[in-house]
Coordinates of C-alpha atoms and ligand atoms in Angstrom, one line a residue:
M1 CA 4.5 -30.1 28.0
T2 CA 7.7 -30.0 25.9
E3 CA 8.5 -27.0 23.8
A4 CA 7.9 -29.1 20.6
S5 CA 4.4 -30.2 21.6
Q6 CA 3.6 -26.7 22.8
H7 CA 4.5 -25.4 19.4
N8 CA 2.4 -28.0 17.5
E9 CA -0.6 -27.2 19.7
T10 CA -0.5 -23.5 18.9
D11 CA 0.1 -24.2 15.2
E12 CA -3.6 -25.2 15.1
L13 CA -4.4 -21.5 15.5
V14 CA -2.6 -20.7 12.2
R15 CA -2.8 -23.8 10.0
S16 CA -5.8 -24.0 7.7
D17 CA -6.6 -24.9 4.1
D18 CA -9.0 -21.9 4.0
P19 CA -7.4 -19.1 2.1
L20 CA -9.6 -16.7 4.1
H21 CA -8.3 -18.0 7.5
P22 CA -6.7 -14.9 9.1
A23 CA -3.2 -16.4 9.2
N24 CA -3.4 -17.2 5.4
H25 CA -5.2 -13.9 4.6
I26 CA -2.7 -11.6 6.3
S27 CA 0.2 -13.3 4.4
D28 CA -1.7 -13.0 1.1
L29 CA -2.7 -9.4 1.7
C30 CA 0.8 -8.4 2.5
R31 CA 2.1 -10.0 -0.7
R32 CA -0.5 -8.0 -2.6
F33 CA 0.2 -4.7 -0.7
H34 CA 3.9 -5.1 -1.3
T35 CA 3.3 -4.7 -5.0
L36 CA 1.5 -1.4 -4.3
G37 CA 4.4 -0.1 -2.2
W38 CA 2.3 -0.2 0.9
V39 CA 4.4 -2.6 3.0
T40 CA 7.9 -2.3 1.6
G41 CA 11.2 -2.4 3.6
T42 CA 9.4 -4.2 6.5
G43 CA 7.2 -1.1 7.1
G44 CA 3.4 -1.3 7.3
G45 CA 1.3 -4.3 8.1
V46 CA -2.2 -5.9 8.6
S47 CA -4.0 -7.3 11.6
I48 CA -7.3 -9.2 11.6
R49 CA -9.8 -9.8 14.5
H50 CA -11.4 -13.2 14.2
G51 CA -13.9 -13.7 17.0
D52 CA -12.0 -13.4 20.3
H53 CA -8.6 -13.9 18.5
I54 CA -6.4 -11.1 17.1
Y55 CA -4.0 -12.1 14.4
L56 CA -0.8 -10.1 14.2
A57 CA 2.3 -10.2 12.0
P58 CA 5.9 -10.3 13.4
S59 CA 7.9 -7.1 13.7
G60 CA 10.8 -6.1 11.4
V61 CA 10.3 -8.8 8.8
Q62 CA 9.8 -8.7 5.0
K63 CA 6.0 -8.5 5.1
E64 CA 5.6 -10.0 1.6
M65 CA 7.6 -13.1 2.6
M66 CA 5.6 -14.1 5.8
Q67 CA 4.2 -17.5 6.3
P68 CA 1.0 -18.3 8.2
T69 CA 3.1 -20.0 11.0
D70 CA 4.9 -16.6 11.5
M71 CA 1.7 -15.1 13.0
F72 CA 1.1 -14.1 16.6
V73 CA -2.4 -14.8 18.1
M74 CA -3.7 -12.7 21.0
D75 CA -6.8 -13.3 23.1
Y76 CA -8.9 -10.1 22.7
E77 CA -10.4 -10.2 26.2
T78 CA -7.2 -10.9 28.2
K79 CA -4.7 -9.4 25.7
E80 CA -2.5 -12.4 26.4
Y81 CA -0.7 -14.1 23.6
L82 CA -2.1 -17.6 22.8
R83 CA 0.7 -18.0 20.2
R84 CA 4.1 -16.4 20.1
P85 CA 6.5 -17.7 17.4
K86 CA 9.9 -18.2 18.8
V87 CA 12.7 -15.7 17.8
L88 CA 10.1 -13.2 16.5
K89 CA 8.6 -10.1 18.2
P90 CA 5.0 -9.0 17.6
S91 CA 4.5 -6.0 15.3
A92 CA 5.2 -2.6 16.9
C93 CA 1.8 -1.6 15.4
T94 CA 0.0 -3.9 17.9
P95 CA -1.2 -1.1 20.3
L96 CA -2.5 0.9 17.3
F97 CA -4.4 -2.1 15.8
L98 CA -5.9 -2.7 19.2
A99 CA -7.1 0.9 19.4
A100 CA -9.1 0.3 16.2
Y101 CA -10.6 -2.9 17.6
T102 CA -11.4 -1.4 21.0
H103 CA -12.7 2.0 20.0
R104 CA -14.3 1.2 16.7
N105 CA -15.2 -2.5 17.0
A106 CA -13.1 -3.0 13.8
G107 CA -12.6 -6.4 12.3
C108 CA -9.4 -5.6 10.4
C109 CA -6.8 -2.8 10.5
I110 CA -4.3 -2.0 7.7
H111 CA -1.2 0.2 8.1
T112 CA 0.5 1.4 4.9
H113 CA 3.7 3.4 4.3
S114 CA 2.3 4.4 0.9
Q115 CA 4.2 7.4 -0.5
W116 CA 0.9 9.0 -1.4
A117 CA -0.1 9.0 2.2
V118 CA 3.2 10.5 3.2
L119 CA 3.1 13.1 0.5
I120 CA -0.4 14.3 1.4
T121 CA 0.8 14.8 5.0
L122 CA 3.7 16.9 3.7
I123 CA 1.4 19.0 1.5
C124 CA -1.0 19.6 4.4
E125 CA 1.9 20.5 6.7
S126 CA 3.4 23.0 4.2
G127 CA 2.6 26.7 4.3
L128 CA 0.4 26.3 1.3
Q129 CA -2.5 25.2 3.6
K130 CA -4.4 27.4 6.0
P131 CA -3.3 26.7 9.7
S132 CA -6.7 25.1 10.4
E133 CA -6.2 22.7 7.5
R134 CA -2.7 21.4 8.5
N135 CA -3.9 18.6 10.8
V136 CA -6.6 17.2 8.6
F137 CA -6.8 16.1 5.0
S138 CA -10.2 17.2 3.5
I139 CA -11.5 16.4 0.1
K140 CA -15.0 16.5 -1.6
E141 CA -16.8 16.1 -4.9
I142 CA -14.7 13.2 -6.1
E143 CA -16.6 10.0 -6.9
Q144 CA -14.3 7.7 -4.9
I145 CA -15.3 9.4 -1.7
K146 CA -18.4 7.2 -1.9
G147 CA -16.1 4.2 -1.1
I148 CA -15.5 5.6 2.4
S149 CA -17.8 4.8 5.4
R150 CA -18.5 7.1 8.3
G151 CA -16.4 5.8 11.2
G152 CA -15.6 2.5 9.5
S153 CA -19.1 1.2 10.0
G154 CA -20.7 0.3 6.7
S155 CA -24.2 0.5 8.1
D156 CA -27.0 2.7 6.7
E157 CA -28.6 3.2 10.1
V158 CA -28.5 6.3 12.2
A159 CA -26.3 6.1 15.2
E160 CA -27.1 7.4 18.7
G161 CA -27.4 11.1 18.9
G162 CA -28.7 11.3 15.3
R163 CA -25.2 10.9 13.8
K164 CA -25.4 9.5 10.3
L165 CA -23.7 6.2 9.5
G166 CA -23.2 4.5 6.2
N167 CA -20.9 5.7 3.4
L168 CA -20.1 9.3 2.5
G169 CA -22.0 10.9 -0.4
Y170 CA -20.5 12.8 -3.4
H171 CA -21.2 16.2 -1.8
D172 CA -19.9 15.2 1.7
T173 CA -16.5 16.3 2.7
M174 CA -14.2 13.4 3.7
M175 CA -11.9 14.5 6.6
I176 CA -8.9 12.3 7.7
P177 CA -7.1 13.6 10.8
I178 CA -3.3 13.9 10.7
I179 CA -1.2 13.1 13.8
E180 CA 2.5 13.8 14.5
N181 CA 5.0 10.9 14.0
T182 CA 7.0 9.6 17.0
A183 CA 10.4 8.0 17.1
H184 CA 8.9 4.6 17.9
E185 CA 5.7 3.3 16.3
E186 CA 4.1 2.1 19.6
D187 CA 4.3 5.6 21.0
L188 CA 1.7 6.7 18.5
K189 CA -1.0 5.0 20.5
D190 CA -2.2 7.9 22.7
T191 CA -2.4 10.4 19.8
L192 CA -4.0 7.9 17.5
Q193 CA -6.6 7.0 20.2
K194 CA -7.3 10.7 20.8
A195 CA -7.8 11.3 17.0
I196 CA -10.2 8.3 16.9
E197 CA -12.2 9.8 19.8
E198 CA -12.2 13.4 18.4
W199 CA -13.1 12.3 14.8
P200 CA -16.0 9.9 15.2
E201 CA -16.7 9.9 11.4
T202 CA -13.1 8.9 10.4
C203 CA -12.2 5.4 9.3
A204 CA -8.5 6.3 9.2
V205 CA -5.7 8.3 10.7
L206 CA -2.8 9.7 8.8
V207 CA 0.6 9.9 10.5
K208 CA 2.8 12.8 9.4
R209 CA 5.9 11.7 7.3
H210 CA 5.0 8.1 8.0
G211 CA 1.8 6.6 6.5
V212 CA -1.8 5.8 7.4
Y213 CA -3.9 3.5 9.6
V214 CA -7.2 2.4 8.0
W215 CA -9.8 0.1 9.6
G216 CA -13.1 -1.5 8.7
K217 CA -15.8 -3.8 10.1
D218 CA -14.1 -6.7 8.2
V219 CA -11.2 -7.4 5.9
A220 CA -13.1 -6.4 2.7
Q221 CA -14.2 -3.1 4.1
A222 CA -10.7 -2.2 5.5
K223 CA -9.1 -3.2 2.2
T224 CA -11.5 -1.3 -0.1
Q225 CA -11.3 1.8 2.2
A226 CA -7.5 1.6 2.1
E227 CA -7.7 1.4 -1.7
S228 CA -10.1 4.3 -1.9
L229 CA -8.0 6.4 0.4
D230 CA -4.8 5.7 -1.5
Y231 CA -6.6 6.7 -4.7
L232 CA -7.7 10.0 -3.1
F233 CA -4.3 10.7 -1.6
Q234 CA -2.6 10.2 -5.0
L235 CA -5.3 12.2 -6.8
A236 CA -4.9 15.1 -4.4
V237 CA -1.1 15.1 -4.8
E238 CA -1.4 15.2 -8.6
M239 CA -4.1 18.0 -8.3
H240 CA -1.7 19.9 -6.0
K241 CA 1.1 19.6 -8.7
L242 CA -1.3 21.0 -11.3
G243 CA -2.2 23.9 -9.0
L244 CA -5.8 22.6 -8.5
K245 CA -7.5 22.8 -5.2
W246 CA -9.1 19.6 -3.8
V247 CA -11.4 21.4 -1.3
S248 CA -12.9 24.8 -1.8
Ligands
LIG301 C1 10.9 0.6 8.3 S1 9.5 0.2 9.2 C2 9.6 1.0 10.8 C3 8.5 0.5 11.7 C4 7.1 0.8 11.1 O1 6.8 2.0 10.9 C5 6.2 -0.2 10.7 O2 5.1 0.1 10.2 C6 6.5 -1.7 10.9 O3 6.5 -2.1 12.2 P1 6.6 -3.6 12.5 O4 7.0 -3.7 13.9 O5 5.3 -4.3 12.1 O6 7.7 -4.2 11.6
ZN302 ZN1 4.7 2.3 10.2

């Protein structure tokens, strides 16, 4: 098989008229997220799981300019690439997206470099918080908390061991773990995985001085949770500036 025919064959994995096809959807979401400051300066990204296929963006590119044919496609079972665009490298976030798929059965994972996410990690890190509060962002009694599911599930059923599923209620406390940043994105994998295991109710992990990873059972849930979280991070930063406490 020639290189040219090989390329055309794998193009079938990313060419579709359906705007909700993962290759089109990732490009579209990144354009929208760029306007929110979530994926600027090549940072941040989105990945979608579609059946046995994982769709991943390239690394180090302007995320708002990506085309569907720029996407990498990985087989979920074998972790082998079914499609690798020439010249490009897969996102350095790939092992972190895979952690959300493997450990939470997520259908989509969003990584933002939102300044609100970064600021909330700085406020939690600062001496203003009790030592026990420095590695977690907790907030309660704000309506938008109801947009957050326990564990990124979305179901109203009760999980094994009696653990509640479904979305948080107004009087629940939302807790998002904060992990240390590393010099290289891919080296976050072990601590992110540990946080996912230690915080079964979380649908996100904040990375100190870096951003946030948010997942959901599908694109809609990952996106609305990323929006709700960004709202809550911004609100908490503004409350902090006003001297108001966001958890008692
Ligand atoms: C200025 S972005 C540094 C890398 C990073 O944190 C990130 O989220 C983007 O990684 P990618 O490999 O997807 O470009
Ligand atoms: Zn990043």
